[in-house]
Short mmCIF file of C-alpha atoms in Angstrom, two decimals:
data_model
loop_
_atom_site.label_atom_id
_atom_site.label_comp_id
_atom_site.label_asym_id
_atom_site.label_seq_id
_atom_site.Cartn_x
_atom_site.Cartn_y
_atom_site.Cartn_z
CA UNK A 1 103.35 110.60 117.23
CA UNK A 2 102.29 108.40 120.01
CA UNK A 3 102.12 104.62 121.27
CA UNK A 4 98.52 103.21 122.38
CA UNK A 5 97.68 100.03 124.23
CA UNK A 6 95.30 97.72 122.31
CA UNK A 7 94.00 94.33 123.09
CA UNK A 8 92.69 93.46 119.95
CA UNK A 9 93.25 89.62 119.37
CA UNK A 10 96.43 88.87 117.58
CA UNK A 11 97.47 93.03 118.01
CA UNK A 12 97.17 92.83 121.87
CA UNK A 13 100.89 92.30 122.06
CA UNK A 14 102.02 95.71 120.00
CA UNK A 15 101.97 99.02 120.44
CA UNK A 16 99.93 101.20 118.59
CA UNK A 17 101.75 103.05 116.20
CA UNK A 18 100.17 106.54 115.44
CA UNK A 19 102.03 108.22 112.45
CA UNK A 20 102.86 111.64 111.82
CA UNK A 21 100.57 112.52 109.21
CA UNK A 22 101.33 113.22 105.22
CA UNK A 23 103.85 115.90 105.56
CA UNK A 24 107.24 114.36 105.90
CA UNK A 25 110.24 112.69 103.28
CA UNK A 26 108.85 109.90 101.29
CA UNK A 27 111.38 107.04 101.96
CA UNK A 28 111.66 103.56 100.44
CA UNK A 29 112.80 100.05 101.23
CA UNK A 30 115.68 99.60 99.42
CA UNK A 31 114.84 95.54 99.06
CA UNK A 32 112.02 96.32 97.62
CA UNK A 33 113.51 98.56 95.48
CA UNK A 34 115.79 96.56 93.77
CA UNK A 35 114.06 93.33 93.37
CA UNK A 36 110.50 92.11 91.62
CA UNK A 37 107.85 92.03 94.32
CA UNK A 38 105.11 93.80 92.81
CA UNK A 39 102.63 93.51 89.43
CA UNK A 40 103.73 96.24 87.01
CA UNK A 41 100.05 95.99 85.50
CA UNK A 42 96.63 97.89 86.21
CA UNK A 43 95.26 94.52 85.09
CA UNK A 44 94.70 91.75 87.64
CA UNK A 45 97.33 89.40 87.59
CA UNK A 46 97.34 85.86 89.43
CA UNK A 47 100.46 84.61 87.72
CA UNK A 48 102.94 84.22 89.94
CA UNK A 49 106.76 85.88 90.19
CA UNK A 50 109.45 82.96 90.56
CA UNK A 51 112.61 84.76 90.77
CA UNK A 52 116.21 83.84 91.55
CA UNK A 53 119.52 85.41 90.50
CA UNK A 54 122.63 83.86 92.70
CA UNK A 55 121.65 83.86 95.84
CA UNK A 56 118.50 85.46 95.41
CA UNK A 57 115.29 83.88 95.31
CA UNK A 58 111.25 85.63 95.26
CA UNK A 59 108.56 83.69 94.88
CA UNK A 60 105.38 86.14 95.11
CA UNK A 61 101.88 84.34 94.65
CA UNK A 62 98.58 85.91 94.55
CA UNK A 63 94.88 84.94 94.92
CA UNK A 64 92.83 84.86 92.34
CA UNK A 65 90.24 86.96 94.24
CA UNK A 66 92.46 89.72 94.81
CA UNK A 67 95.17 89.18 92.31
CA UNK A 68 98.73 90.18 93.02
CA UNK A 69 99.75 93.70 94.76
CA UNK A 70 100.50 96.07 92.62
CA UNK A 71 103.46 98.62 92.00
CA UNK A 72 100.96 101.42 92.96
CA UNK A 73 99.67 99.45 96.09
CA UNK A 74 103.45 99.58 97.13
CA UNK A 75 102.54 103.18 98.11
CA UNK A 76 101.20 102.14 101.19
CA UNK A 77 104.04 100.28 102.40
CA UNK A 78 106.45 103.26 101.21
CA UNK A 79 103.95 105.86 103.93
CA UNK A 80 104.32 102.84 106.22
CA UNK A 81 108.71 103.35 105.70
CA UNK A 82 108.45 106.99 105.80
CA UNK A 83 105.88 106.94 108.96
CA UNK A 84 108.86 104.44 110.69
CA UNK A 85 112.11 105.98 109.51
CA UNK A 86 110.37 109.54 110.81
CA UNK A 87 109.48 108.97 114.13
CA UNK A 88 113.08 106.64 114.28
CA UNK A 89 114.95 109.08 112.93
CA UNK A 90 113.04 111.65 116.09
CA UNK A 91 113.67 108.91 118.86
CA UNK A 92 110.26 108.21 118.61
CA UNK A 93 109.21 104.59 119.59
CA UNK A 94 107.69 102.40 116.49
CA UNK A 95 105.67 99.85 115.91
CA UNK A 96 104.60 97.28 113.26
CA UNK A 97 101.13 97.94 114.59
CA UNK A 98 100.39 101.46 112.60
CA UNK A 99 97.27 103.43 112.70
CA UNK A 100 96.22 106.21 109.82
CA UNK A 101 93.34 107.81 108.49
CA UNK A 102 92.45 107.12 104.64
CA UNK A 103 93.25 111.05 104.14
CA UNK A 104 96.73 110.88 105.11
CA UNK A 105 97.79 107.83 103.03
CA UNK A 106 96.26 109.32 100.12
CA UNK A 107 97.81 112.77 100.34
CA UNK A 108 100.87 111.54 101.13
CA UNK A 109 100.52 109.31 97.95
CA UNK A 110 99.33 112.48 95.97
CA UNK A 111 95.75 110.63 95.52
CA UNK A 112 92.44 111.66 95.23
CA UNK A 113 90.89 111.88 98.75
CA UNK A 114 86.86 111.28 97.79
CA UNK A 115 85.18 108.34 97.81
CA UNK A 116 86.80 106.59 94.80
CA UNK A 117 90.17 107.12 96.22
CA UNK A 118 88.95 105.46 99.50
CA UNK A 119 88.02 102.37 97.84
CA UNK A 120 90.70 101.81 96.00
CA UNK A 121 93.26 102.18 98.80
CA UNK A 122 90.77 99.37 100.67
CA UNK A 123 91.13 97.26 97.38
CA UNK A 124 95.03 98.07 97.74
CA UNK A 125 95.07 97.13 100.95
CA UNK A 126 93.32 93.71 100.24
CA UNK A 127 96.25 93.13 97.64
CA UNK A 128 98.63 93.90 100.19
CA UNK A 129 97.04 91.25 102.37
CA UNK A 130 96.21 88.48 100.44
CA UNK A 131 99.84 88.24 98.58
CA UNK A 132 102.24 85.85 99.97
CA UNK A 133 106.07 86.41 99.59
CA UNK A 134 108.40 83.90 100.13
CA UNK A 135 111.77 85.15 99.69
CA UNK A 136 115.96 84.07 100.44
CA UNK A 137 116.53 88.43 100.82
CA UNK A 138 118.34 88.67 104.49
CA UNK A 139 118.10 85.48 105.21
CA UNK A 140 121.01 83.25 106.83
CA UNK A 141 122.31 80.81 104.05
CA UNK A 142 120.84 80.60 100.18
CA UNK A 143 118.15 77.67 101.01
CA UNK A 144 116.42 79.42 103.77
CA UNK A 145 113.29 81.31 103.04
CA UNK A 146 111.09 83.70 105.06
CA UNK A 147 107.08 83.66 103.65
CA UNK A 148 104.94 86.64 104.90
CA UNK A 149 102.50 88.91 103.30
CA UNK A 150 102.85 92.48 102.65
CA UNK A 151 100.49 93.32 105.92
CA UNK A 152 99.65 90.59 108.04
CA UNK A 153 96.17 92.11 108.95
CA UNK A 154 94.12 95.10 108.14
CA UNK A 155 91.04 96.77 109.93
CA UNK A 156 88.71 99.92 109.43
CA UNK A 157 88.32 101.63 112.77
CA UNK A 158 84.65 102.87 113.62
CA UNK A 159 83.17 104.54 116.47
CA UNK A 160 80.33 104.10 118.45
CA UNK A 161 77.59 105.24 115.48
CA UNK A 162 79.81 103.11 112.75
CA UNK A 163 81.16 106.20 111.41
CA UNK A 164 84.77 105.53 109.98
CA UNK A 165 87.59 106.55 111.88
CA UNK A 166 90.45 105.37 110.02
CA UNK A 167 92.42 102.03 109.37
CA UNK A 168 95.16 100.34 111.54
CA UNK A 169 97.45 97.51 109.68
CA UNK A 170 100.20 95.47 110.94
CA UNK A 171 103.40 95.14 108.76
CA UNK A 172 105.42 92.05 108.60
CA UNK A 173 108.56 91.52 110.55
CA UNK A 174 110.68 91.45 107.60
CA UNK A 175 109.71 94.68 106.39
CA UNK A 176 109.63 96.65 109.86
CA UNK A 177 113.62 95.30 110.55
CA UNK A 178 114.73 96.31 107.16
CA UNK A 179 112.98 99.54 107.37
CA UNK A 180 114.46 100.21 111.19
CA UNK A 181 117.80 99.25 109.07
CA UNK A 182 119.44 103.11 108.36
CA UNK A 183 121.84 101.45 105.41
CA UNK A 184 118.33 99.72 103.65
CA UNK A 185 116.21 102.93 103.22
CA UNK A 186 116.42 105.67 100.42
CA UNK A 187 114.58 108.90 100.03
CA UNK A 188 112.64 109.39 97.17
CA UNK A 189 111.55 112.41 94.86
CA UNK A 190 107.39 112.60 95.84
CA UNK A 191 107.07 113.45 92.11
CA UNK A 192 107.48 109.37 92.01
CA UNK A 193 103.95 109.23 92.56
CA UNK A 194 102.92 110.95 89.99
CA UNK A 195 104.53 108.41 87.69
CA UNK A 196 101.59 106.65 85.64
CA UNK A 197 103.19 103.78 84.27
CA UNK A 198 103.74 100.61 86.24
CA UNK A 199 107.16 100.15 84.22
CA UNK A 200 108.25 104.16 84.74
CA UNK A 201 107.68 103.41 88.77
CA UNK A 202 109.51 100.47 88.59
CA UNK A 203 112.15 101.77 86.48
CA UNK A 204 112.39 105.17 88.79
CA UNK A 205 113.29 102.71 92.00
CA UNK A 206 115.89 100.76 90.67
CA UNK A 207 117.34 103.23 88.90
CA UNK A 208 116.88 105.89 92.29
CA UNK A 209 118.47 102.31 93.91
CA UNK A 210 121.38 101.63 91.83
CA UNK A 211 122.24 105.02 90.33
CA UNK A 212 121.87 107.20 93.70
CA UNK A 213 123.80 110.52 93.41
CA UNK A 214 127.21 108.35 91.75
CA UNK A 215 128.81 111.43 89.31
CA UNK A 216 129.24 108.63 86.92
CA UNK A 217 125.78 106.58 86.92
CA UNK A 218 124.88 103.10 86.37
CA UNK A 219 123.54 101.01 83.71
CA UNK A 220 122.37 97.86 82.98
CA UNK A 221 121.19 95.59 80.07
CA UNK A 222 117.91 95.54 78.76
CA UNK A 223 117.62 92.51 78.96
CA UNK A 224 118.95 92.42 82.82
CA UNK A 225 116.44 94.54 83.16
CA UNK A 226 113.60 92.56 81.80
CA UNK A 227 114.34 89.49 84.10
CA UNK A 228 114.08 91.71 87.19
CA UNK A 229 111.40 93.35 86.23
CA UNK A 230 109.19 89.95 86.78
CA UNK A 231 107.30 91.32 84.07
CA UNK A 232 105.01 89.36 81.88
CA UNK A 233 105.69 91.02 78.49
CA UNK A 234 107.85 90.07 76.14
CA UNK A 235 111.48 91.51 76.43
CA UNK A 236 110.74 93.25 72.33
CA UNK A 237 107.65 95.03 73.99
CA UNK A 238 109.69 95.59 77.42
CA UNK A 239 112.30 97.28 75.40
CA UNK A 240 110.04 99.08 73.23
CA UNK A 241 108.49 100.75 76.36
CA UNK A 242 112.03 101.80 78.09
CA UNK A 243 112.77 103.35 74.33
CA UNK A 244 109.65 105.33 75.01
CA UNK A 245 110.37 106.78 78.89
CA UNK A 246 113.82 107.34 77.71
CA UNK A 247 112.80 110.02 75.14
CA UNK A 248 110.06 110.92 77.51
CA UNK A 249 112.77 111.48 80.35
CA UNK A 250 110.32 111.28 82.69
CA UNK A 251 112.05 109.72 85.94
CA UNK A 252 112.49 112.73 88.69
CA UNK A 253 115.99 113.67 89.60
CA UNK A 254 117.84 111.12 86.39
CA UNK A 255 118.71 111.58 82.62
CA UNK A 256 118.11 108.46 80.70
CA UNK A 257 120.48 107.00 77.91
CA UNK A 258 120.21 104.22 75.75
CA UNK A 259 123.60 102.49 74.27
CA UNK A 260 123.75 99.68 71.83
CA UNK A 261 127.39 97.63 72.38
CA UNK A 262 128.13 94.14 70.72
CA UNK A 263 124.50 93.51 69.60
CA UNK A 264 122.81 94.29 73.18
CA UNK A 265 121.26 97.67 73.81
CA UNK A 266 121.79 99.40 77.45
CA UNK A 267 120.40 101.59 79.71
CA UNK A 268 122.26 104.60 81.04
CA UNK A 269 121.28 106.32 84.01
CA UNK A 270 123.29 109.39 85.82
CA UNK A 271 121.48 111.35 88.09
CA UNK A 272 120.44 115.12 86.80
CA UNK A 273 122.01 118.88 88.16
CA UNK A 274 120.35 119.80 91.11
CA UNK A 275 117.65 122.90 90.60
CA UNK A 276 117.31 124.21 93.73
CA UNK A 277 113.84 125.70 92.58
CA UNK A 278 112.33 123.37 91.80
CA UNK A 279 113.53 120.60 94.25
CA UNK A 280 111.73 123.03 96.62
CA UNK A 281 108.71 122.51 94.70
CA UNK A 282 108.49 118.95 93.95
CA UNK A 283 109.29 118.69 98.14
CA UNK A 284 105.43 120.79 98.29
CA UNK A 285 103.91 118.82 95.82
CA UNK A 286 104.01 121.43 93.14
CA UNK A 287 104.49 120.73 89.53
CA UNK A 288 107.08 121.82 87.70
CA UNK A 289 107.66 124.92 86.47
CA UNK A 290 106.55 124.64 81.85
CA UNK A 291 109.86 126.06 79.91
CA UNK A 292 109.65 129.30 78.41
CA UNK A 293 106.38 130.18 81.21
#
């Protein structure tokens, strides 16, 4: 990793953040974690996400060109936490100022690196800019508020013949401190992005968030879940869809439990044994192994 000079406008004050490519610990922002930021659908969505719980208050707004960023465009802004948290963690200087190519956000998101891919990390990226957050999270006293996007501004880097070089982005302060913050980052399992489902990612998170590596779990209503979600289905069809990843089991590293006590049904979460095999695999990228192969 290294730190460049630029003089670019509004940039000319940072460094220039160079990461350290796609092979390093996926890590995530625990805030963002825990709380509804992002659109759990592939379909654009404009509506906004008024939030508050106690002392907690989200307000996320989109454009209606862009629509609202996405659970899957979050994948940028978890390679931005790992990028940070790597060279931090290395006594590496950071920046909020980060340069990348195309290739190494998308293989470190497990994405398709052609053309397609390409375009829809610019459309992410778009998203990403264009959504405003205003939000109470680490923020002196319940009333105050602290509005930002997701990345403040975005460029494609060209040479002299136009020929794409890569992308540079800057990241909000609010994200940057709590990602410099040791005690608000988690690692994650990479098999996360293989998750299809906008509910199974956010599910995975808070569940990674909450239940961590406790011997005895967590849980939480279904219906606790459902307001946090900022989801726009109904809580029957939210429910109906947890039912389904529960039997599916399909969150990395966690075995899922439903329990039904005084009329309201609850999730269980605990996280699974450790299989030292195939940790190592899902740490390459590899699937898992098929029982009885």
């Amino acid at each position: 990793m290294r730190s460049l000079k630029t003089s670019d406008g509004g940039a000319g004050q940072l460094d220039l953040f160079v990461g350290a490519g796609s092979d390093i610990a996926a890590r995530d922002a625990q805030d963002l974690m825990a709380w509804p930021f992002f659109s759990l659908a592939k379909s654009k969505r404009v509506k906004p996400i008024d939030f508050r719980m106690g002392e907690v208050a989200i307000l996320v707004e989109a454009t209606a060109e862009h629509g609202m960023a996405t659970i899957w465009d979050a994948d940028v802004l978890i390679w931005v936490a790992s990028q940070i948290v790597e060279a931090r963690d290395a006594g590496k200087a950071t920046s909020r100022l980060i340069a990348a190519t195309p290739h190494e956000i998308l293989t470190f998101t497990r994405r398709g690196t052609g053309k397609s891919g390409y375009e829809r990390l610019k459309a992410a990226l778009d998203r990403l800019q264009s959504t405003s957050i205003a939000t109470s999270i680490r923020q002196a006293g319940a009333r105050r508020r602290r509005r930002f996007s997701w990345i403040n501004e975005w460029r494609e880097r060209l040479d002299d013949n136009g020929r794409a070089l890569g992308i540079e982005m800057i990241v909000p302060d609010w994200l940057y401190e709590g990602v410099l913050d040791r005690a608000l980052v988690l690692t994650i399992d990479p098999a996360y992005f293989a998750l299809t489902g906008g509910l199974e990612r956010w599910l995975y998170r808070i569940v990674r968030k909450h239940g961590g590596k406790q011997k005895g779990g967590w849980s939480f209503d279904i219906s606790h879940l459902h307001v946090k979600s900022g989801a726009l289905s109904p809580l029957k069809r939210f429910a109906f869809e947890v039912r389904a990843i529960v039997r599916r089991q399909s969150l990395p590293g966690y075995n899922l439990a439903l329990e039904h006590q005084f009329g309201r049904e609850r999730l269980l979460f605990v996280a699974a044994p450790v299989d030292p095999f195939a940790s190592a695999r899902r740490r390459i990228g590899l699937p898992p192994v098929e029982k009885g192969a």
